[in-house]
Coordinates of C-alpha atoms and ligand atoms in Angstrom, one line a residue:
X1 CA 76.8 117.9 113.9
X2 CA 76.1 116.9 110.3
X3 CA 78.8 118.0 107.8
X4 CA 76.0 118.7 105.3
X5 CA 74.2 121.9 106.3
X6 CA 72.8 122.9 102.9
X7 CA 69.1 121.8 102.8
X8 CA 69.0 121.3 99.0
X9 CA 72.1 119.0 99.0
X10 CA 71.0 117.3 102.3
X11 CA 68.0 116.1 100.3
X12 CA 70.2 114.3 97.9
X13 CA 71.9 112.1 100.4
X14 CA 71.8 108.5 99.2
X15 CA 73.9 105.3 99.2
X16 CA 77.1 104.7 97.2
X17 CA 75.3 102.0 95.2
X18 CA 72.5 104.4 94.2
X19 CA 75.1 107.0 93.3
X20 CA 77.0 104.6 91.1
X21 CA 73.9 104.0 89.0
X22 CA 74.5 107.5 87.5
X23 CA 77.7 106.4 85.9
X24 CA 77.4 104.5 82.6
X25 CA 79.7 102.5 80.4
X26 CA 82.0 104.7 78.4
X27 CA 81.6 107.7 80.5
X28 CA 84.4 110.2 81.1
X29 CA 84.5 110.4 84.9
X30 CA 86.5 113.0 86.8
X31 CA 87.3 111.9 90.3
X32 CA 89.1 113.6 93.2
X33 CA 92.3 112.2 94.6
X34 CA 95.9 113.0 94.7
X35 CA 98.8 110.8 96.0
X36 CA 96.5 108.7 98.2
X37 CA 94.6 111.7 99.7
X38 CA 91.1 113.1 99.1
X39 CA 89.9 110.3 96.7
X40 CA 86.3 109.1 97.0
X41 CA 86.1 106.3 99.5
X42 CA 82.7 104.6 98.6
X43 CA 81.5 105.2 95.1
X44 CA 84.4 103.5 93.2
X45 CA 83.8 100.2 95.1
X46 CA 80.1 100.4 94.3
X47 CA 81.0 101.2 90.6
X48 CA 83.5 98.2 90.5
X49 CA 80.6 95.9 91.7
X50 CA 78.4 97.3 89.0
X51 CA 81.1 96.6 86.4
X52 CA 81.6 93.1 87.6
X53 CA 77.8 92.4 87.5
X54 CA 77.7 93.8 83.9
X55 CA 80.6 91.7 82.9
X56 CA 78.9 88.7 84.4
X57 CA 75.9 89.3 82.2
X58 CA 78.3 89.5 79.2
X59 CA 77.9 93.3 78.9
X60 CA 80.7 95.8 78.4
X61 CA 81.3 98.2 81.2
X62 CA 84.3 100.5 81.6
X63 CA 84.9 104.2 82.2
X64 CA 87.5 106.7 81.2
X65 CA 88.9 107.9 84.5
X66 CA 90.5 111.3 85.1
X67 CA 91.8 112.3 88.5
X68 CA 94.3 114.6 90.2
X69 CA 97.0 112.0 90.6
X70 CA 97.3 108.6 92.2
X71 CA 94.4 107.4 94.4
X72 CA 94.3 104.1 96.5
X73 CA 93.3 100.5 96.5
X74 CA 89.7 101.6 97.2
X75 CA 89.6 103.6 94.0
X76 CA 92.1 102.8 91.2
X77 CA 92.7 99.4 92.8
X78 CA 89.1 98.0 92.8
X79 CA 88.3 99.6 89.5
X80 CA 91.3 98.1 87.7
X81 CA 90.7 94.7 89.4
X82 CA 87.1 94.8 88.1
X83 CA 88.4 95.5 84.6
X84 CA 86.4 98.8 84.7
X85 CA 89.1 101.2 83.5
X86 CA 89.2 101.6 79.8
X87 CA 91.3 104.8 80.0
X88 CA 93.2 106.6 82.7
X89 CA 94.8 110.0 83.0
X90 CA 97.1 111.7 84.4
X91 CA 99.0 109.7 87.1
X92 CA 98.7 106.4 89.0
X93 CA 100.7 104.2 91.4
X94 CA 98.5 101.3 91.9
X95 CA 99.8 97.7 91.4
X96 CA 96.5 96.4 89.8
X97 CA 96.2 99.4 87.5
X98 CA 99.9 99.3 86.6
X99 CA 99.4 95.7 85.5
X100 CA 96.3 96.6 83.5
X101 CA 98.2 99.4 81.7
X102 CA 101.3 97.2 81.1
X103 CA 99.3 94.4 79.7
X104 CA 97.5 96.8 77.3
X105 CA 94.0 96.5 78.9
X106 CA 93.9 100.1 80.1
X107 CA 95.0 103.0 77.9
X108 CA 97.0 105.4 80.0
X109 CA 97.9 109.0 79.2
X110 CA 100.8 110.0 81.4
X111 CA 100.3 113.7 81.4
X112 CA 102.1 116.6 83.2
X113 CA 99.9 117.2 86.2
X114 CA 99.7 121.0 85.6
X115 CA 98.5 120.2 82.0
X116 CA 95.7 117.8 83.0
X117 CA 93.0 120.3 83.8
X118 CA 93.6 122.6 80.9
X119 CA 93.8 119.7 78.4
X120 CA 90.4 118.6 79.6
X121 CA 89.1 122.1 79.1
X122 CA 90.7 122.0 75.6
X123 CA 88.6 118.8 74.9
X124 CA 91.5 116.3 74.6
X125 CA 89.6 113.7 76.7
X126 CA 86.0 114.2 75.6
X127 CA 83.1 115.6 77.6
X128 CA 83.2 114.9 81.3
X129 CA 79.9 113.2 82.1
X130 CA 80.3 112.7 85.9
X131 CA 82.4 114.2 88.7
X132 CA 82.9 112.2 91.9
X133 CA 84.5 114.5 94.4
X134 CA 85.3 114.0 98.1
X135 CA 84.9 117.1 100.4
X136 CA 85.1 117.5 104.2
X137 CA 81.8 119.6 104.5
X138 CA 79.0 121.3 102.7
X139 CA 78.1 124.8 104.0
X140 CA 74.5 126.1 104.3
X141 CA 74.9 128.1 101.0
X142 CA 76.1 125.0 99.1
X143 CA 79.8 125.9 99.0
X144 CA 82.1 122.9 99.5
X145 CA 85.0 122.7 102.0
X146 CA 87.7 120.6 100.2
X147 CA 89.5 117.8 102.1
X148 CA 93.1 116.6 102.1
X149 CA 93.6 117.2 98.3
X150 CA 92.3 119.9 95.9
X151 CA 93.8 118.4 92.7
X152 CA 91.6 118.9 89.7
X153 CA 88.3 119.1 91.6
X154 CA 87.4 122.6 90.5
X155 CA 87.7 121.5 86.8
X156 CA 85.7 118.3 87.3
X157 CA 82.9 120.2 89.2
X158 CA 82.8 122.9 86.6
X159 CA 82.8 120.6 83.5
X160 CA 80.8 117.5 84.5
X161 CA 77.1 117.2 83.5
X162 CA 76.4 115.3 86.8
X163 CA 78.1 115.6 90.1
X164 CA 78.3 113.1 93.0
X165 CA 79.7 114.4 96.2
X166 CA 81.2 112.3 99.0
X167 CA 81.3 114.0 102.4
X168 CA 83.9 112.3 104.6
X169 CA 83.8 113.1 108.3
X170 CA 87.2 111.3 108.9
X171 CA 88.7 114.7 107.8
X172 CA 88.7 117.4 110.4
X173 CA 85.9 119.9 110.1
X174 CA 88.7 122.5 110.7
X175 CA 89.9 122.0 107.2
X176 CA 87.9 125.2 106.4
X177 CA 90.5 127.9 105.7
X178 CA 93.3 125.6 104.4
X179 CA 92.4 125.9 100.7
X180 CA 92.8 128.4 97.9
X181 CA 90.8 127.6 94.8
X182 CA 91.7 129.9 92.0
X183 CA 88.7 130.8 89.8
X184 CA 90.7 133.1 87.4
X185 CA 91.7 130.5 84.9
X186 CA 90.5 131.1 81.3
X187 CA 91.3 129.6 78.0
X188 CA 93.6 131.4 75.5
X189 CA 93.5 134.0 74.2
X190 CA 91.6 135.3 77.4
X191 CA 94.3 134.3 79.8
X192 CA 95.8 136.7 82.4
X193 CA 99.0 136.5 84.5
X194 CA 98.7 134.4 87.6
X195 CA 99.4 137.1 90.3
X196 CA 101.1 134.9 92.8
X197 CA 104.3 136.3 94.3
X198 CA 104.8 134.2 97.5
X199 CA 104.2 130.6 98.3
X200 CA 101.2 131.0 100.6
X201 CA 99.7 134.1 99.1
X202 CA 95.9 133.8 98.6
X203 CA 94.7 134.4 95.1
X204 CA 91.4 132.4 95.2
X205 CA 88.5 131.2 97.4
X206 CA 88.6 128.9 100.4
X207 CA 85.7 126.9 98.9
X208 CA 84.8 124.8 95.8
X209 CA 81.7 125.9 94.0
X210 CA 79.1 123.5 92.6
X211 CA 75.9 124.1 90.7
X212 CA 73.4 122.3 93.0
X213 CA 71.2 121.5 90.0
X214 CA 73.9 119.2 88.7
X215 CA 74.3 117.3 91.9
X216 CA 72.7 113.9 91.5
X217 CA 73.9 112.3 94.7
X218 CA 75.6 113.0 98.0
X219 CA 77.2 110.1 99.9
X220 CA 78.3 110.2 103.5
X221 CA 81.6 108.4 104.4
X222 CA 83.9 108.1 107.4
X223 CA 87.1 106.5 106.1
X224 CA 90.8 107.4 106.3
X225 CA 93.0 108.3 103.4
X226 CA 95.5 105.7 102.1
X227 CA 98.3 106.9 104.5
X228 CA 101.0 104.4 103.5
X229 CA 104.0 104.2 105.9
X230 CA 107.4 105.6 105.1
X231 CA 110.6 103.5 105.5
X232 CA 113.0 105.2 107.9
X233 CA 115.8 106.6 105.7
X234 CA 118.4 103.9 104.9
X235 CA 122.2 104.7 104.5
X236 CA 121.8 105.4 100.8
X237 CA 118.9 107.8 101.2
X238 CA 120.8 109.6 104.0
X239 CA 123.8 109.9 101.8
X240 CA 121.8 111.4 98.9
X241 CA 120.0 113.7 101.2
X242 CA 123.3 115.0 102.7
X243 CA 124.8 115.5 99.1
X244 CA 121.8 117.7 98.3
X245 CA 121.9 119.7 101.4
X246 CA 125.7 120.2 101.2
X247 CA 125.3 121.3 97.6
X248 CA 122.8 123.9 98.7
X249 CA 125.2 125.2 101.3
X250 CA 127.8 125.5 98.6
X251 CA 125.4 127.5 96.5
X252 CA 124.8 129.9 99.3
X253 CA 128.5 130.4 99.8
X254 CA 128.9 131.0 96.1
X255 CA 126.3 133.7 96.3
X256 CA 123.8 131.9 94.0
X257 CA 121.2 131.3 96.7
X258 CA 119.9 133.3 99.6
X259 CA 120.5 131.9 103.2
X260 CA 116.9 130.8 103.5
X261 CA 117.2 129.2 100.0
X262 CA 114.3 129.5 97.5
X263 CA 110.9 127.7 97.8
X264 CA 111.4 123.9 97.8
X265 CA 109.6 121.3 95.8
X266 CA 110.1 117.7 96.8
X267 CA 108.7 114.6 95.1
X268 CA 107.0 111.7 96.8
X269 CA 108.9 108.7 98.2
X270 CA 111.4 107.7 100.7
X271 CA 114.4 109.7 99.3
X272 CA 112.3 112.9 99.2
X273 CA 111.3 112.3 102.8
X274 CA 114.9 111.7 103.8
X275 CA 116.0 115.0 102.2
X276 CA 113.4 116.8 104.4
X277 CA 114.7 114.9 107.5
X278 CA 118.2 116.1 106.6
X279 CA 117.0 119.7 106.5
X280 CA 115.5 119.2 110.0
X281 CA 119.1 118.5 111.3
X282 CA 120.6 121.4 109.4
X283 CA 121.2 125.1 110.2
X284 CA 118.7 126.3 107.6
X285 CA 115.9 128.6 108.9
X286 CA 113.0 130.4 107.4
X287 CA 112.5 127.9 104.6
X288 CA 109.4 127.8 102.4
X289 CA 108.0 125.2 100.0
X290 CA 106.0 125.5 96.8
X291 CA 105.4 121.9 96.1
X292 CA 102.6 119.5 95.2
X293 CA 102.6 117.0 98.1
X294 CA 103.2 117.4 101.8
X295 CA 104.8 114.4 103.3
X296 CA 105.7 113.6 106.9
X297 CA 109.1 115.2 106.6
X298 CA 107.6 118.6 105.7
X299 CA 105.3 118.5 108.7
X300 CA 108.3 117.8 110.9
X301 CA 110.0 120.9 109.4
X302 CA 107.0 123.0 110.1
X303 CA 106.9 121.7 113.7
X304 CA 110.5 122.7 114.3
X305 CA 109.8 126.1 112.8
X306 CA 112.4 125.7 110.0
X307 CA 109.6 125.7 107.4
X308 CA 107.4 128.7 107.6
X309 CA 105.0 128.4 104.7
X310 CA 104.0 125.6 102.4
X311 CA 101.9 125.7 99.2
X312 CA 100.8 122.3 97.8
X313 CA 97.8 120.5 96.4
X314 CA 97.6 117.5 98.7
X315 CA 99.0 115.5 101.6
X316 CA 100.7 112.2 101.4
X317 CA 101.2 111.2 105.1
X318 CA 101.8 108.0 107.0
X319 CA 98.8 106.8 109.1
X320 CA 100.5 107.9 112.3
X321 CA 101.3 111.4 111.0
X322 CA 97.8 111.8 109.5
X323 CA 96.3 111.1 112.9
X324 CA 98.6 113.6 114.6
X325 CA 97.9 116.2 112.0
X326 CA 94.1 115.7 112.3
X327 CA 94.3 116.1 116.0
X328 CA 96.5 119.3 115.9
X329 CA 95.2 120.8 112.6
X330 CA 94.8 124.3 114.1
X331 CA 98.5 124.5 114.7
X332 CA 99.1 124.4 110.9
X333 CA 96.5 127.0 109.9
X334 CA 98.1 129.9 108.0
X335 CA 101.3 127.9 107.3
X336 CA 99.8 125.4 104.8
X337 CA 97.7 126.3 101.7
X338 CA 96.3 123.6 99.4
X339 CA 95.7 124.8 95.8
X340 CA 94.3 123.4 92.6
X341 CA 97.1 121.4 90.9
X342 CA 97.1 123.7 87.8
X343 CA 98.3 126.5 90.2
X344 CA 100.4 124.4 92.6
X345 CA 102.4 123.2 89.6
X346 CA 102.0 126.2 87.3
X347 CA 105.1 126.7 85.1
X348 CA 104.7 130.5 85.3
X349 CA 104.7 130.5 89.1
X350 CA 107.4 127.9 89.4
X351 CA 109.6 130.0 87.2
X352 CA 108.8 133.3 89.0
X353 CA 109.3 132.0 92.5
X354 CA 112.6 130.2 91.5
X355 CA 111.8 126.8 92.8
X356 CA 114.4 124.3 94.0
X357 CA 113.0 121.0 92.7
X358 CA 114.0 117.6 94.0
X359 CA 112.6 114.5 92.4
X360 CA 113.3 110.7 92.1
X361 CA 114.4 109.0 88.9
X362 CA 114.7 105.5 87.5
X363 CA 117.8 106.1 85.5
X364 CA 119.9 108.8 83.9
X365 CA 122.2 108.4 80.9
X366 CA 125.8 109.8 80.8
X367 CA 124.6 112.9 79.0
X368 CA 121.9 113.8 81.6
X369 CA 118.7 112.5 80.0
X370 CA 116.5 111.3 82.8
X371 CA 113.9 108.4 82.9
X372 CA 111.4 108.8 85.7
X373 CA 108.8 106.4 84.6
X374 CA 109.7 103.2 82.7
X375 CA 111.5 100.0 83.4
X376 CA 113.6 98.7 80.5
X377 CA 111.9 101.2 78.1
X378 CA 108.5 99.5 78.1
X379 CA 106.8 99.0 81.4
X380 CA 105.5 102.0 83.2
X381 CA 106.0 102.3 87.0
X382 CA 103.9 105.4 88.0
X383 CA 104.1 108.4 85.7
X384 CA 105.9 111.7 85.2
X385 CA 103.6 113.3 87.7
X386 CA 104.6 116.9 88.6
X387 CA 108.3 116.3 88.1
X388 CA 108.3 117.9 84.6
X389 CA 106.2 120.8 85.7
X390 CA 108.7 121.7 88.4
X391 CA 112.0 120.5 87.0
X392 CA 111.8 122.3 83.6
X393 CA 110.9 125.6 85.1
X394 CA 112.9 125.4 88.3
X395 CA 115.7 127.7 89.4
X396 CA 117.6 124.5 90.3
X397 CA 116.6 120.9 89.8
X398 CA 117.9 117.7 91.3
X399 CA 117.2 114.1 90.2
X400 CA 118.0 111.5 92.8
X401 CA 118.3 107.7 92.7
X402 CA 120.4 104.9 94.2
X403 CA 123.2 104.2 91.7
X404 CA 122.1 100.6 91.3
X405 CA 118.8 98.7 91.5
X406 CA 117.7 95.1 92.0
X407 CA 120.6 94.2 94.2
X408 CA 123.2 95.6 91.9
X409 CA 122.0 93.9 88.7
X410 CA 121.0 97.2 87.2
X411 CA 123.0 100.4 86.9
X412 CA 120.9 103.6 87.2
X413 CA 123.5 105.3 85.1
X414 CA 123.4 103.9 81.6
X415 CA 124.9 104.8 78.2
X416 CA 121.5 105.8 76.8
X417 CA 118.2 106.2 78.8
X418 CA 115.7 103.6 77.7
X419 CA 112.9 106.2 78.0
X420 CA 113.3 110.0 78.4
X421 CA 111.0 112.2 80.6
X422 CA 113.5 115.0 81.3
X423 CA 115.9 115.8 78.5
X424 CA 119.5 116.7 78.8
X425 CA 118.4 120.3 78.2
X426 CA 116.4 120.4 81.4
X427 CA 118.4 118.5 84.0
X428 CA 120.7 120.4 86.3
X429 CA 122.0 118.1 89.0
X430 CA 122.1 114.3 89.2
X431 CA 122.5 112.7 92.6
X432 CA 123.2 109.1 93.7
X433 CA 124.6 107.8 97.0
X434 CA 128.0 107.9 95.3
X435 CA 128.0 111.6 94.8
X436 CA 126.6 114.6 92.9
X437 CA 127.1 115.7 89.3
X438 CA 126.5 119.4 88.7
X439 CA 125.7 119.6 85.0
X440 CA 124.8 123.3 84.7
X441 CA 126.6 125.0 81.9
X442 CA 128.4 121.9 80.7
X443 CA 128.5 120.4 77.2
X444 CA 127.3 116.8 76.8
X445 CA 130.9 115.4 76.8
X446 CA 131.8 117.3 80.0
X447 CA 128.5 116.1 81.6
X448 CA 129.4 112.5 80.8
X449 CA 132.7 112.9 82.6
X450 CA 131.0 114.2 85.8
X451 CA 128.2 111.7 85.8
X452 CA 130.5 108.7 85.3
X453 CA 133.0 109.9 87.9
X454 CA 130.7 111.2 90.5
X455 CA 127.4 109.2 90.3
X456 CA 128.0 105.8 88.7
X457 CA 128.5 102.8 91.0
X458 CA 132.2 101.7 90.9
X459 CA 131.1 98.3 89.5
X460 CA 129.9 100.1 86.3
X461 CA 132.2 103.1 86.1
X462 CA 134.9 101.7 83.9
X463 CA 132.4 100.2 81.4
X464 CA 130.7 103.6 81.1
X465 CA 134.0 105.3 80.5
X466 CA 134.9 102.7 78.0
X467 CA 131.6 103.2 76.2
X468 CA 132.2 107.0 76.0
X469 CA 135.8 106.6 74.8
X470 CA 135.0 104.1 72.1
X471 CA 132.0 106.2 71.0
X472 CA 134.2 109.3 70.7
X473 CA 136.8 107.4 68.8
X474 CA 134.3 106.0 66.4
X475 CA 132.6 109.3 65.7
X476 CA 135.3 111.9 64.6
X477 CA 132.5 114.1 63.4
X478 CA 130.0 113.2 66.2
X479 CA 131.9 114.2 69.3
X480 CA 129.2 116.5 70.5
X481 CA 127.1 113.6 72.0
X482 CA 129.0 110.5 71.0
X483 CA 127.1 107.2 70.8
X484 CA 127.6 103.7 69.4
X485 CA 124.0 103.2 68.2
X486 CA 124.2 99.4 68.1
X487 CA 125.4 99.4 71.7
X488 CA 123.5 102.3 73.2
X489 CA 120.8 100.1 74.7
X490 CA 122.8 96.9 75.0
X491 CA 123.0 97.2 78.8
X492 CA 119.2 96.9 79.0
X493 CA 119.3 94.1 76.5
X494 CA 121.8 92.3 78.6
X495 CA 119.6 92.6 81.6
X496 CA 116.6 91.2 79.8
X497 CA 118.7 88.3 78.4
X498 CA 120.8 87.5 81.5
X499 CA 119.3 89.3 84.5
X500 CA 122.4 91.5 84.8
X501 CA 123.4 94.7 83.0
Ligands
0RQ1 O1 111.0 98.6 92.5 O2 110.2 98.1 94.8 O3 109.9 96.5 92.9 O4 112.2 96.9 93.8 O5 111.7 101.1 90.9 O6 112.4 102.6 93.2 O7 114.5 103.2 94.5 O8 112.3 102.5 95.7 O9 112.6 104.7 94.5 O10 110.3 104.9 95.6 O11 111.8 106.9 95.2 O12 110.7 105.8 93.3 C1 111.3 107.2 89.9 C2 109.7 105.5 90.6 C3 111.4 106.3 92.2 C4 109.5 107.8 91.6 C5 110.5 106.7 91.1 C6 112.7 100.2 90.7 C7 113.1 99.8 92.1 C8 111.7 99.8 92.8 C9 111.1 102.3 92.9 P1 110.8 97.5 93.6 P2 113.0 103.2 94.6 P3 111.3 105.6 94.7 C10 106.0 114.5 92.5 C11 107.1 114.0 91.6 C12 108.0 110.0 88.9 C13 107.0 111.0 89.4 C14 107.6 112.2 90.2 C15 108.5 108.3 90.6 C16 111.0 101.0 92.1 O13 110.3 108.8 92.1 O14 107.5 107.7 90.3 O15 108.8 112.4 90.2 N1 108.8 109.4 89.9 N2 106.7 112.9 90.8 O16 113.8 98.5 92.2 C17 114.6 99.1 86.9 C18 116.0 100.9 87.2 C19 115.4 101.1 88.5 C20 114.3 100.3 88.8 C21 114.6 101.8 90.4 N3 117.1 101.7 86.8 N4 115.6 99.9 86.5 N5 113.9 99.3 88.0 N6 113.8 100.7 90.0 N7 115.5 102.1 89.4 C22 104.9 113.6 93.0 C23 103.9 113.4 92.0 O17 104.0 113.7 90.9 C24 102.5 112.9 92.3

């Protein structure tokens, strides 16, 4: 049966090429998509072709693209390759787009994911001209059943002048009932508390609303999400995962955490997935998650019954796991709820629930400043994503990374971070395969001792200690956070000059 049962919207079905004609040079476009899930599968490619044709005629053609988070080669990838992205917000992870940002062709605002919707309402990014949103079905009354990501879709549908809907029948029709779209957001000073007290409590509607008069095109698709594979956890990831889980055991023994912990948030990537795998082999029961992305490891935990309730805004699954999920979707109903990202990552809710946040990092300095986004201070990898939303407001946060990168040429523990996303005031626990540094309640100098001894790779430990000792000796009145300013970034300079820190 057709996924479009609303007569008014059925009449608007057209091709991706026709739909792309509604998007013009310079438009602010809000697209669906979050970590490779729920992005539009057809219109971006048609739009990229339009841009290439315009460029061939010597005309300018580029859009300002806002999404939920990262998309896929068929969205960010094709648009960046066509030179069609003048501006991008709030998160990406695409090689073509990364290149376009780092060469200065695309302007990129790396925003906290929970801020992206409200900042658009505040007018930071101009008027949203077009929304391009993927859904899994349109009901007879015109309500939209979201697909594998909710992201910022509510905001794009509310704010855009024109709406293009993609209806993708690759998603199970049974997605109906998996979503909670909160329509209570207001702008200050009209805001009210977010009345959410448990991870999978419903506070909104199962559907997205759209004004059918604004809908200019409906496009039917049948294509999978990005569904990138995960590496099976290597020794380093397993070591980091076991440090985290042991630490949580210790916190329970010390009476600081209940036996079923507090709701977990876990970032994307292989280490995050490895941590979930470690939980699967642990004694923990009755776990919950209040997170933004559901990876394979979390579904495994639901399957074993260890994880009873998960709130998120999207999935990020391997192809294998996505197929299994789609075939058995009913088994997950009532245990998973996908929310708008302004709620999945809401600082108020994160603080109230007391989240345990686990995120990856690029480097940390000896005082606990964390860089999650930049290589050698200048080139962006992905973006801050939701790591700031969760870490800053968490009950307990972890930042995890191998102690070295690029075959040992780079130390992930450095005298001074070359870019700071999470400040020394926010970071609780730093983890590498070497060990764990619990920084809570420590002064900067005490933190340095822990990070150097517990987390740095042995190849770099003595040099870090030497830096700290000389900085202390050189600053008799600067021993709170001692630095040698002329040397603070010398490790990065060394790497750039000699390929070795
Ligand atoms: O590059 O593949 O070219 O070698 O960075 O590093 O070790 O594979 O780790 O995949 O877990 O990613 C911080 C990027 C870690 C990720 C980051 C190089 C390294 C490799 C990746 P290569 P790994 P991961 C919720 C939370 C920010 C967003 C976030 C991230 C590549 O976790 O994007 O937390 N986080 N969101 O070689 C130079 C160093 C390096 C380095 C690693 N010190 N110097 N290069 N690399 N350390 C999800 C969302 O918000 C959507």
